[in-house]
């Protein structure tokens, strides 16, 4: 009996540091944020209870609504294009006749290694309206120039182009791992039965890749709702709020306007959106198991 | 049949090469631009042939931003965070995977549920916790009077070091090891700490490498957290340091590109050495869900 209790005691020593850190820097902050979201608080002075006013404000404020819309628009471009593209690339890479698979993967992974800050700087230069290479190419082809990140209708697609470029390599690696896990015999058997090309993809690859795809899709959706750095560096939400996003609004309200209560309420709106997608993922994975 | 197969092969290769070019072109273009003089770039922004080749840009940038200082700061942030992660997360993952103790499953599920909380919810409260941390940065025991951990390396490292995800990854890895490895040591009378330290931990090297790489990369490329926590220029990591070029005259594109590439180089160097572990780590994340 004694050694077992001793083992238990040790187990708690093993997990204690982690629990302490998570308690202090995740659990407690979440509770504080929840309370703050019902107050008016500017760091100076004490929080003043205001009920659900912050939530009401967030959902009626034109700028925050615009931010929700922009974020959703960004997600609708970013998620499907990136996931489908990464899947097709991974499918191409795992064909048995492909050589230099590693080399290709290294090339695709270079943007993933680059910080969002550095990527934003590079693309600021590419999108530069007067001297940038993209408008240079358009001019050379006698096509109308674009305002890219400086145009109201082009800014969100331009930003999602950058993040798709930056992130797809990560998904390629995950999809390649998933595809390599599918037993080759399944394809051989299907071939004997006369299946080929897309029918094999549809009937073997996609069903067996369901968990992997779901993981990639849900993590992409969650990431897309958190877009911030590119916006902060390249557009500051402009022109005329055409690219402000949920996290950009949280940042501005908290650290520029010092409306900490309002920003906390906005962060809980984001939390609910993300929770919705996380729960879908948990649920589907549960069902699989 | 053979002909269509070759056609297919060609098509797949063309597709992959096209995507590889798209991934690389922004880098090639920024390298090219970084080698032009500011004057030449202004006159010929689209030329691919810098005349004269201005290697001097790579010297000049060091007088414009304190690369050495920024680089050291990035290294302290990323290194400190990685070391703390390695000390705290693996023992917790080990205990959850290999030991039985009261409340194990409940605690583990609580930790997993913390994964759903987006980091943006934590921004404001964590900022407040750091600011009011007792007995540091001029604060008294009640956490008032000073700036706490704000504007310090600890303020960067502590809140981000331990993530539920890293504990989860370590647990998943330890679960795959056979039970027998500890048993003989236990019969020999080795202490629980020795079993962990000398037997289990060395076997977990692939998982340890994975969490190290991703902690390091996460901190190295982090933007929003340093933006919020830091005030002093001399603590800024590279991601913030790059911004001085944005404050300056915007015609300095070649210098901005040179600086951007220089900040990206260390991560590429790490990738060149540990490339195998990057891919394994990402695959592991994608398949261990």
Coordinates of C-alpha atoms in Angstrom, one line a residue:
Chain A
X1 CA 0.0 0.0 0.0
X2 CA 2.7 2.4 1.0
X3 CA 4.7 2.5 -2.3
X4 CA 1.5 3.3 -4.2
X5 CA 0.7 6.4 -2.1
X6 CA 4.3 7.4 -2.5
X7 CA 3.9 7.1 -6.3
X8 CA 0.8 9.2 -6.1
X9 CA 2.6 11.9 -4.2
X10 CA 5.3 11.9 -6.9
X11 CA 2.7 12.2 -9.6
X12 CA 1.4 15.4 -8.1
X13 CA 4.9 16.8 -8.0
X14 CA 5.2 16.0 -11.7
X15 CA 2.1 17.9 -12.7
X16 CA 2.2 20.7 -10.1
X17 CA 4.4 23.2 -11.9
X18 CA 2.3 22.9 -15.1
X19 CA -0.9 23.3 -13.2
X20 CA 0.3 26.3 -11.4
X21 CA 1.4 28.1 -14.6
X22 CA -1.9 27.2 -16.4
X23 CA -3.9 28.4 -13.4
X24 CA -2.0 31.7 -13.1
X25 CA -1.8 32.5 -16.9
X26 CA -4.8 30.8 -18.4
X27 CA -7.6 30.0 -15.9
X28 CA -7.4 33.1 -13.7
X29 CA -7.0 35.5 -16.7
X30 CA -10.1 33.9 -18.3
X31 CA -12.1 34.5 -15.2
X32 CA -10.8 38.1 -14.8
X33 CA -11.6 38.8 -18.5
X34 CA -15.1 37.5 -17.9
X35 CA -15.7 39.9 -15.0
X36 CA -14.1 42.8 -16.8
X37 CA -16.4 42.3 -19.7
X38 CA -19.3 43.5 -17.5
X39 CA -17.4 46.6 -16.3
X40 CA -16.2 50.0 -17.5
X41 CA -12.4 49.9 -16.9
X42 CA -9.6 52.1 -18.2
X43 CA -6.6 50.7 -16.1
X44 CA -6.6 54.0 -14.2
X45 CA -9.2 53.8 -11.4
X46 CA -11.4 50.9 -10.5
X47 CA -13.7 48.8 -12.8
X48 CA -17.3 50.0 -12.7
X49 CA -20.1 47.5 -13.2
X50 CA -22.2 48.2 -16.2
X51 CA -24.1 45.0 -16.8
X52 CA -24.3 43.7 -20.4
X53 CA -23.7 47.2 -21.8
X54 CA -20.4 46.2 -23.4
X55 CA -21.9 43.2 -25.2
X56 CA -24.8 45.4 -26.3
X57 CA -22.3 48.0 -27.5
X58 CA -20.2 45.4 -29.4
X59 CA -23.1 43.9 -31.3
X60 CA -24.6 47.3 -32.2
X61 CA -21.3 49.2 -32.9
X62 CA -20.9 49.7 -36.6
X63 CA -17.1 49.3 -36.5
X64 CA -17.2 46.1 -34.6
X65 CA -19.9 44.7 -36.9
X66 CA -17.7 45.7 -39.8
X67 CA -14.8 43.9 -38.1
X68 CA -17.0 40.7 -37.7
X69 CA -18.0 41.0 -41.4
X70 CA -14.4 41.5 -42.5
X71 CA -13.1 38.6 -40.4
X72 CA -15.8 36.3 -41.8
X73 CA -15.0 37.4 -45.3
X74 CA -11.4 36.8 -44.7
X75 CA -12.1 33.3 -43.3
X76 CA -14.3 32.4 -46.3
X77 CA -11.4 33.2 -48.7
X78 CA -8.6 31.9 -46.5
X79 CA -9.9 28.5 -45.3
X80 CA -11.3 26.8 -48.4
X81 CA -8.6 28.0 -50.8
X82 CA -5.8 27.1 -48.4
X83 CA -7.2 23.7 -47.4
X84 CA -8.1 22.6 -51.0
X85 CA -4.8 23.8 -52.4
X86 CA -2.8 22.1 -49.6
X87 CA -4.7 18.9 -50.1
X88 CA -4.1 18.9 -53.9
X89 CA -0.4 19.6 -53.4
X90 CA -0.1 16.8 -50.8
X91 CA -1.9 14.4 -53.2
X92 CA 0.5 15.3 -56.0
X93 CA 3.5 14.9 -53.7
X94 CA 2.5 11.5 -52.5
X95 CA 2.2 10.0 -56.0
X96 CA 4.7 7.2 -56.3
X97 CA 6.4 8.6 -59.4
X98 CA 7.3 12.0 -57.8
X99 CA 11.0 12.5 -57.1
X100 CA 12.4 15.4 -55.1
X101 CA 9.4 15.2 -52.7
X102 CA 11.6 16.5 -49.8
X103 CA 12.9 19.4 -51.9
X104 CA 9.4 20.5 -52.8
X105 CA 8.3 20.3 -49.2
X106 CA 11.2 22.5 -48.1
X107 CA 10.3 25.1 -50.7
X108 CA 6.7 25.1 -49.6
X109 CA 7.7 25.3 -45.9
X110 CA 9.9 28.4 -46.2
X111 CA 7.0 30.9 -45.9
X112 CA 5.9 29.1 -42.8
X113 CA 9.3 29.8 -41.2
X114 CA 9.1 33.4 -42.0
X115 CA 7.6 35.6 -39.3
X116 CA 4.3 37.4 -40.1
X117 CA 6.2 40.6 -39.6
X118 CA 8.8 39.8 -42.2
X119 CA 6.2 38.4 -44.6
X120 CA 4.2 41.6 -44.2
X121 CA 7.2 43.7 -45.1
X122 CA 8.0 41.7 -48.2
X123 CA 4.4 41.9 -49.4
X124 CA 4.1 45.6 -48.6
X125 CA 6.8 46.0 -51.2
X126 CA 5.2 43.6 -53.7
X127 CA 1.8 45.4 -53.3
X128 CA 3.3 48.9 -53.4
X129 CA 1.0 50.8 -55.9
X130 CA 3.6 52.9 -57.7
X131 CA 6.8 50.8 -57.6
X132 CA 5.6 47.4 -56.6
X133 CA 6.2 44.4 -58.8
X134 CA 2.5 43.4 -59.1
X135 CA 1.3 46.6 -60.6
X136 CA 4.5 46.6 -62.7
X137 CA 3.4 43.3 -64.2
X138 CA -0.1 44.5 -64.7
X139 CA 1.1 47.6 -66.5
X140 CA 3.4 45.6 -68.7
X141 CA 0.5 43.4 -69.7
X142 CA -1.6 46.6 -70.4
X143 CA -4.0 45.7 -67.6
X144 CA -5.5 48.2 -65.2
X145 CA -3.5 48.6 -62.0
X146 CA -4.9 47.7 -58.6
X147 CA -4.8 49.4 -55.3
X148 CA -4.2 46.0 -53.5
X149 CA -4.1 46.6 -49.7
X150 CA -4.9 50.3 -50.2
X151 CA -8.2 49.7 -52.0
X152 CA -11.4 49.1 -50.0
X153 CA -12.7 46.2 -52.1
X154 CA -9.2 44.6 -52.7
X155 CA -7.7 44.8 -49.2
X156 CA -9.2 41.6 -47.7
X157 CA -8.4 39.4 -50.7
X158 CA -4.9 40.9 -50.8
X159 CA -4.3 40.1 -47.1
X160 CA -5.7 36.5 -47.5
X161 CA -3.4 36.0 -50.4
X162 CA -0.4 36.7 -48.1
X163 CA -1.6 34.4 -45.3
X164 CA -2.5 31.6 -47.7
X165 CA 1.0 31.9 -49.2
X166 CA 2.5 31.9 -45.7
X167 CA 0.5 29.0 -44.1
X168 CA -0.3 26.5 -46.8
X169 CA 3.1 24.7 -46.4
X170 CA 2.1 23.7 -42.9
X171 CA -1.1 22.0 -44.0
X172 CA 0.8 20.3 -46.8
X173 CA 3.1 18.6 -44.3
X174 CA 0.0 17.4 -42.3
X175 CA -1.8 16.1 -45.3
X176 CA 1.3 14.3 -46.6
X177 CA 1.5 12.6 -43.2
X178 CA -2.1 11.7 -43.4
X179 CA -1.9 10.4 -47.0
X180 CA 1.2 8.4 -46.2
X181 CA -0.7 6.6 -43.5
X182 CA -3.2 5.1 -46.0
X183 CA -2.2 1.5 -46.8
X184 CA -1.0 1.1 -50.4
X185 CA -2.8 -2.2 -50.7
X186 CA -6.2 -0.4 -50.6
X187 CA -5.3 1.4 -53.8
X188 CA -3.9 -1.8 -55.4
X189 CA -7.1 -3.7 -54.6
X190 CA -9.3 -0.8 -56.0
X191 CA -7.2 -0.9 -59.1
X192 CA -7.9 -4.6 -59.6
X193 CA -11.6 -3.7 -59.3
X194 CA -11.1 -1.2 -62.2
X195 CA -11.1 2.0 -60.2
X196 CA -8.8 4.8 -61.3
X197 CA -7.9 8.5 -60.7
X198 CA -10.6 10.6 -59.1
X199 CA -12.8 7.6 -58.2
X200 CA -10.0 6.3 -56.0
X201 CA -9.5 9.8 -54.4
X202 CA -13.2 10.0 -53.7
X203 CA -13.8 6.5 -52.4
X204 CA -10.5 5.7 -50.6
X205 CA -8.5 8.9 -49.9
X206 CA -11.1 11.3 -48.8
X207 CA -13.0 9.0 -46.4
X208 CA -9.7 7.8 -44.8
X209 CA -8.4 11.3 -44.5
X210 CA -11.5 12.6 -42.7
X211 CA -9.9 13.1 -39.3
X212 CA -6.9 14.8 -40.7
X213 CA -9.0 17.1 -43.0
X214 CA -11.2 18.0 -40.1
X215 CA -8.2 18.9 -38.0
X216 CA -6.8 21.1 -40.8
X217 CA -10.2 22.8 -41.5
X218 CA -11.1 23.5 -37.9
X219 CA -7.6 24.8 -36.9
X220 CA -7.6 27.0 -40.1
X221 CA -11.0 28.4 -39.2
X222 CA -9.9 29.2 -35.7
X223 CA -6.6 30.8 -37.0
X224 CA -8.6 32.9 -39.5
X225 CA -10.7 34.4 -36.8
X226 CA -7.6 35.5 -35.0
X227 CA -5.9 37.4 -37.9
X228 CA -4.1 40.4 -36.6
X229 CA -0.4 40.9 -37.3
X230 CA -0.7 41.4 -41.0
X231 CA -3.5 43.9 -40.5
X232 CA -1.7 45.8 -37.8
X233 CA 1.5 46.1 -39.8
X234 CA 0.1 46.6 -43.3
X235 CA -3.2 48.5 -43.1
X236 CA -4.0 49.4 -39.5
X237 CA -7.5 48.3 -40.4
X238 CA -7.8 50.7 -43.3
X239 CA -8.8 52.1 -45.7
X240 CA -11.9 53.3 -43.8
X241 CA -12.1 50.2 -41.6
X242 CA -12.3 48.0 -44.7
X243 CA -9.7 45.6 -43.2
X244 CA -10.3 46.0 -39.4
X245 CA -10.8 42.6 -37.8
X246 CA -12.1 41.3 -34.5
X247 CA -8.7 41.0 -32.9
X248 CA -7.7 44.3 -34.3
X249 CA -10.7 45.9 -32.6
X250 CA -9.9 44.1 -29.4
X251 CA -6.4 45.4 -29.5
X252 CA -7.4 49.0 -30.3
X253 CA -10.1 49.1 -27.7
X254 CA -7.9 47.7 -25.0
X255 CA -4.6 49.3 -25.6
X256 CA -5.3 52.5 -27.7
X257 CA -8.7 53.6 -26.3
X258 CA -8.1 52.0 -22.9
X259 CA -11.6 50.5 -23.0
X260 CA -10.6 47.3 -21.3
X261 CA -14.1 46.2 -20.3
X262 CA -15.4 46.7 -23.8
X263 CA -12.4 44.9 -25.3
X264 CA -13.0 42.0 -22.9
X265 CA -16.6 41.7 -24.1
X266 CA -15.4 41.6 -27.7
X267 CA -12.8 38.9 -26.8
X268 CA -15.7 36.8 -25.4
X269 CA -17.6 37.2 -28.6
X270 CA -14.6 35.8 -30.3
X271 CA -14.3 33.1 -27.7
X272 CA -17.9 32.0 -28.4
X273 CA -17.3 31.9 -32.2
X274 CA -14.1 29.8 -31.7
X275 CA -15.8 27.6 -29.1
X276 CA -18.4 26.7 -31.6
X277 CA -15.9 25.4 -34.1
X278 CA -13.8 23.7 -31.4
X279 CA -16.9 21.8 -30.2
X280 CA -17.7 20.7 -33.7
X281 CA -14.2 19.2 -33.9
X282 CA -14.4 17.5 -30.5
X283 CA -17.7 16.1 -31.3
X284 CA -16.8 14.6 -34.7
X285 CA -13.6 13.2 -33.3
X286 CA -15.5 11.6 -30.4
X287 CA -17.9 10.0 -32.8
X288 CA -14.9 8.6 -34.8
X289 CA -13.5 7.1 -31.6
Chain B
X1 CA -2.3 4.0 -71.6
X2 CA 1.5 4.7 -71.2
X3 CA 1.1 8.0 -73.0
X4 CA -1.7 9.3 -70.8
X5 CA 0.3 8.2 -67.8
X6 CA 3.3 10.3 -68.9
X7 CA 0.9 13.2 -69.6
X8 CA -0.4 12.8 -66.0
X9 CA 3.2 12.8 -64.6
X10 CA 4.1 15.9 -66.5
X11 CA 0.9 17.7 -65.4
X12 CA 1.6 16.9 -61.7
X13 CA 5.2 18.1 -62.0
X14 CA 4.2 21.3 -63.7
X15 CA 1.7 21.9 -60.9
X16 CA 4.2 21.3 -58.2
X17 CA 6.9 23.4 -59.9
X18 CA 4.4 26.2 -60.4
X19 CA 3.5 26.2 -56.7
X20 CA 7.2 26.1 -55.7
X21 CA 7.9 29.1 -57.8
X22 CA 5.0 31.0 -56.2
X23 CA 6.3 30.1 -52.8
X24 CA 9.8 31.3 -53.6
X25 CA 9.2 34.4 -55.8
X26 CA 8.5 36.8 -52.9
X27 CA 11.8 35.8 -51.3
X28 CA 13.8 36.0 -54.6
X29 CA 12.2 39.4 -55.3
X30 CA 13.1 40.7 -51.9
X31 CA 16.7 39.4 -52.2
X32 CA 17.0 41.1 -55.5
X33 CA 15.5 44.4 -54.3
X34 CA 17.7 44.3 -51.2
X35 CA 20.8 44.4 -53.5
X36 CA 19.8 47.6 -55.2
X37 CA 20.9 51.1 -54.1
X38 CA 18.0 53.2 -52.9
X39 CA 18.5 55.5 -55.9
X40 CA 18.6 52.7 -58.5
X41 CA 15.5 51.1 -57.0
X42 CA 13.6 54.4 -57.2
X43 CA 14.5 54.8 -60.9
X44 CA 14.1 51.1 -61.8
X45 CA 11.9 49.4 -59.3
X46 CA 11.1 46.5 -61.6
X47 CA 14.5 45.7 -62.9
X48 CA 15.8 42.3 -61.8
X49 CA 19.4 43.4 -62.3
X50 CA 20.7 45.6 -59.6
X51 CA 23.3 48.1 -60.9
X52 CA 25.5 48.5 -59.0
X53 CA 25.1 45.5 -56.7
X54 CA 24.7 47.2 -53.3
X55 CA 26.0 44.6 -50.8
X56 CA 26.6 47.7 -48.7
X57 CA 22.9 47.7 -47.8
X58 CA 23.6 44.7 -45.5
X59 CA 26.1 46.8 -43.7
X60 CA 24.1 50.0 -43.6
X61 CA 21.1 48.4 -41.9
X62 CA 23.1 47.7 -38.8
X63 CA 23.5 51.4 -38.2
X64 CA 19.8 52.0 -38.7
X65 CA 18.4 49.4 -36.3
X66 CA 20.1 47.7 -33.4
X67 CA 20.1 44.3 -35.0
X68 CA 22.5 42.8 -32.4
X69 CA 20.3 44.0 -29.5
X70 CA 17.1 42.9 -31.2
X71 CA 18.6 39.5 -32.1
X72 CA 19.7 39.0 -28.5
X73 CA 16.3 39.9 -27.2
X74 CA 14.6 37.4 -29.6
X75 CA 17.1 34.8 -28.5
X76 CA 16.4 35.4 -24.8
X77 CA 12.6 35.3 -25.4
X78 CA 12.6 32.3 -27.6
X79 CA 15.3 30.4 -25.7
X80 CA 13.8 31.2 -22.3
X81 CA 10.4 30.1 -23.3
X82 CA 11.7 26.9 -24.8
X83 CA 13.7 26.0 -21.7
X84 CA 10.8 26.7 -19.4
X85 CA 8.5 24.6 -21.6
X86 CA 11.0 21.7 -21.5
X87 CA 11.3 21.8 -17.7
X88 CA 7.5 22.0 -17.0
X89 CA 5.5 20.3 -19.8
X90 CA 7.3 16.8 -20.2
X91 CA 6.9 15.7 -16.5
X92 CA 3.2 16.7 -16.6
X93 CA 2.7 14.8 -19.8
X94 CA 4.6 11.8 -18.4
X95 CA 2.5 11.7 -15.2
X96 CA -0.8 11.9 -17.2
X97 CA 0.4 9.1 -19.5
X98 CA 2.2 6.6 -17.2
X99 CA 0.8 7.1 -13.7
X100 CA -2.4 6.5 -11.9
X101 CA -3.4 9.0 -9.4
X102 CA -6.6 10.5 -7.9
X103 CA -8.3 13.0 -10.2
X104 CA -6.0 12.3 -13.1
X105 CA -8.7 12.2 -15.8
X106 CA -10.6 15.1 -14.4
X107 CA -7.5 17.3 -14.3
X108 CA -6.5 16.2 -17.7
X109 CA -9.8 17.0 -19.2
X110 CA -9.7 20.4 -17.5
X111 CA -6.3 21.1 -19.1
X112 CA -7.6 20.1 -22.5
X113 CA -10.6 22.4 -22.2
X114 CA -8.2 25.3 -21.6
X115 CA -7.0 24.7 -25.2
X116 CA -10.2 26.2 -26.4
X117 CA -9.6 29.6 -24.9
X118 CA -8.2 31.9 -27.6
X119 CA -5.1 33.8 -26.5
X120 CA -6.9 37.1 -27.3
X121 CA -9.2 36.6 -24.3
X122 CA -6.0 36.4 -22.2
X123 CA -4.4 39.6 -23.5
X124 CA -5.9 42.1 -21.2
X125 CA -6.1 40.1 -17.9
X126 CA -2.6 38.7 -18.4
X127 CA -1.3 42.3 -19.0
X128 CA -3.0 43.3 -15.7
X129 CA -1.6 40.2 -13.8
X130 CA 1.9 41.1 -15.0
X131 CA 1.5 44.7 -14.1
X132 CA 0.2 43.9 -10.6
X133 CA 2.5 41.0 -9.8
X134 CA 3.5 41.3 -6.2
X135 CA 7.1 42.2 -5.1
X136 CA 8.6 42.7 -8.6
X137 CA 9.2 45.8 -10.7
X138 CA 8.6 48.2 -7.8
X139 CA 5.4 46.6 -6.7
X140 CA 4.6 46.1 -3.0
X141 CA 3.1 42.8 -1.6
X142 CA -0.3 43.8 -2.9
X143 CA 1.0 44.4 -6.4
X144 CA 0.7 48.1 -6.4
X145 CA 3.1 50.9 -6.9
X146 CA 5.3 49.7 -9.8
X147 CA 5.1 48.1 -13.2
X148 CA 5.5 44.5 -12.1
X149 CA 6.7 42.2 -14.9
X150 CA 5.7 44.6 -17.7
X151 CA 8.6 45.7 -19.9
X152 CA 10.8 42.8 -18.8
X153 CA 11.9 39.5 -20.4
X154 CA 10.0 37.6 -17.7
X155 CA 6.8 39.4 -18.8
X156 CA 7.4 37.9 -22.3
X157 CA 8.4 34.4 -21.2
X158 CA 6.2 33.5 -18.2
X159 CA 2.7 33.8 -19.6
X160 CA 3.4 32.0 -22.9
X161 CA 5.8 29.2 -21.7
X162 CA 3.3 26.5 -20.7
X163 CA 0.6 25.5 -23.1
X164 CA -2.0 22.8 -22.6
X165 CA -1.1 21.7 -26.1
X166 CA 2.5 20.9 -25.2
X167 CA 1.4 18.8 -22.2
X168 CA -1.1 17.0 -24.5
X169 CA 1.6 16.3 -27.1
X170 CA 4.0 14.9 -24.5
X171 CA 1.3 12.7 -23.0
X172 CA 0.4 11.3 -26.4
X173 CA 4.0 10.5 -27.0
X174 CA 4.6 8.8 -23.6
X175 CA 1.5 6.7 -24.2
X176 CA 3.1 5.1 -27.2
X177 CA 6.1 3.8 -25.2
X178 CA 5.8 0.2 -23.9
X179 CA 5.0 -0.3 -20.2
X180 CA 8.0 -2.6 -19.7
X181 CA 10.6 0.1 -20.0
X182 CA 10.0 1.4 -16.4
X183 CA 9.2 -1.9 -14.8
X184 CA 12.7 -3.4 -14.6
X185 CA 14.0 -0.1 -13.3
X186 CA 11.3 -0.1 -10.7
X187 CA 12.2 -3.6 -9.6
X188 CA 15.8 -2.5 -9.3
X189 CA 14.6 0.1 -6.8
X190 CA 15.2 3.2 -8.9
X191 CA 13.3 6.3 -7.7
X192 CA 10.4 7.7 -9.7
X193 CA 12.4 10.8 -10.5
X194 CA 15.3 8.7 -11.8
X195 CA 13.0 6.6 -13.9
X196 CA 11.6 9.7 -15.5
X197 CA 14.9 11.5 -15.9
X198 CA 17.1 8.6 -17.0
X199 CA 14.8 6.3 -18.8
X200 CA 11.5 7.9 -20.0
X201 CA 12.9 11.4 -20.9
X202 CA 15.7 10.2 -23.3
X203 CA 13.2 8.0 -25.1
X204 CA 10.9 11.0 -25.7
X205 CA 13.6 12.9 -27.6
X206 CA 11.5 13.2 -30.8
X207 CA 8.6 14.7 -28.9
X208 CA 10.9 17.0 -26.9
X209 CA 12.5 18.2 -30.1
X210 CA 9.1 18.9 -31.6
X211 CA 7.8 21.0 -28.6
X212 CA 11.2 22.8 -28.5
X213 CA 11.1 23.8 -32.1
X214 CA 7.5 25.0 -32.0
X215 CA 8.0 26.9 -28.8
X216 CA 11.1 28.5 -30.1
X217 CA 9.5 29.4 -33.5
X218 CA 6.4 30.7 -31.9
X219 CA 8.3 33.1 -29.7
X220 CA 10.8 34.0 -32.4
X221 CA 8.0 35.0 -34.7
X222 CA 5.7 36.4 -32.1
X223 CA 4.5 40.0 -32.6
X224 CA 1.4 40.8 -30.5
X225 CA 2.7 39.8 -27.1
X226 CA 5.9 41.8 -27.2
X227 CA 3.9 44.7 -28.7
X228 CA 1.7 44.7 -25.6
X229 CA 4.2 43.9 -22.9
X230 CA 7.2 45.9 -23.9
X231 CA 7.8 49.7 -23.8
X232 CA 11.6 50.0 -24.0
X233 CA 13.2 49.9 -27.4
X234 CA 16.2 48.0 -26.0
X235 CA 14.1 45.0 -25.1
X236 CA 12.4 44.7 -28.4
X237 CA 12.8 41.4 -30.4
X238 CA 13.5 41.4 -34.1
X239 CA 9.8 41.4 -35.1
X240 CA 9.3 44.7 -33.4
X241 CA 12.7 46.1 -34.3
X242 CA 11.9 45.9 -38.0
X243 CA 9.2 48.5 -37.5
X244 CA 11.7 51.3 -37.3
X245 CA 12.0 51.0 -41.1
X246 CA 8.3 51.7 -41.3
X247 CA 8.7 54.9 -39.2
X248 CA 11.4 56.1 -41.6
X249 CA 11.1 57.4 -45.1
X250 CA 9.3 54.8 -47.2
X251 CA 11.6 55.0 -50.2
X252 CA 14.1 52.9 -48.3
X253 CA 12.7 49.6 -49.7
X254 CA 16.1 48.0 -50.5
X255 CA 17.2 48.5 -46.9
X256 CA 13.8 47.3 -45.5
X257 CA 14.2 44.2 -47.6
X258 CA 17.8 43.6 -46.5
X259 CA 16.7 43.9 -42.8
X260 CA 13.7 41.7 -43.3
X261 CA 15.9 38.9 -44.8
X262 CA 18.4 39.3 -42.1
X263 CA 15.8 38.8 -39.4
X264 CA 14.5 35.7 -41.3
X265 CA 17.9 34.1 -41.6
X266 CA 18.3 32.6 -38.1
X267 CA 15.1 30.6 -38.4
X268 CA 16.1 29.3 -41.8
X269 CA 19.4 28.2 -40.2
X270 CA 17.6 26.3 -37.5
X271 CA 15.4 24.8 -40.1
X272 CA 18.4 23.7 -42.1
X273 CA 19.8 21.8 -39.1
X274 CA 16.6 20.3 -37.7
X275 CA 14.5 20.1 -40.9
X276 CA 13.6 16.4 -40.3
X277 CA 12.2 17.3 -36.8
X278 CA 10.1 20.1 -38.1
X279 CA 8.3 17.9 -40.5
X280 CA 8.1 15.0 -38.0
X281 CA 6.8 17.4 -35.4
X282 CA 4.1 18.9 -37.7
X283 CA 3.0 15.4 -38.9
X284 CA 2.9 14.3 -35.2
X285 CA 0.6 17.2 -34.4
X286 CA -1.6 16.4 -37.4
X287 CA -2.0 12.8 -36.6
X288 CA -2.1 12.7 -32.8
X289 CA -5.4 14.5 -32.6

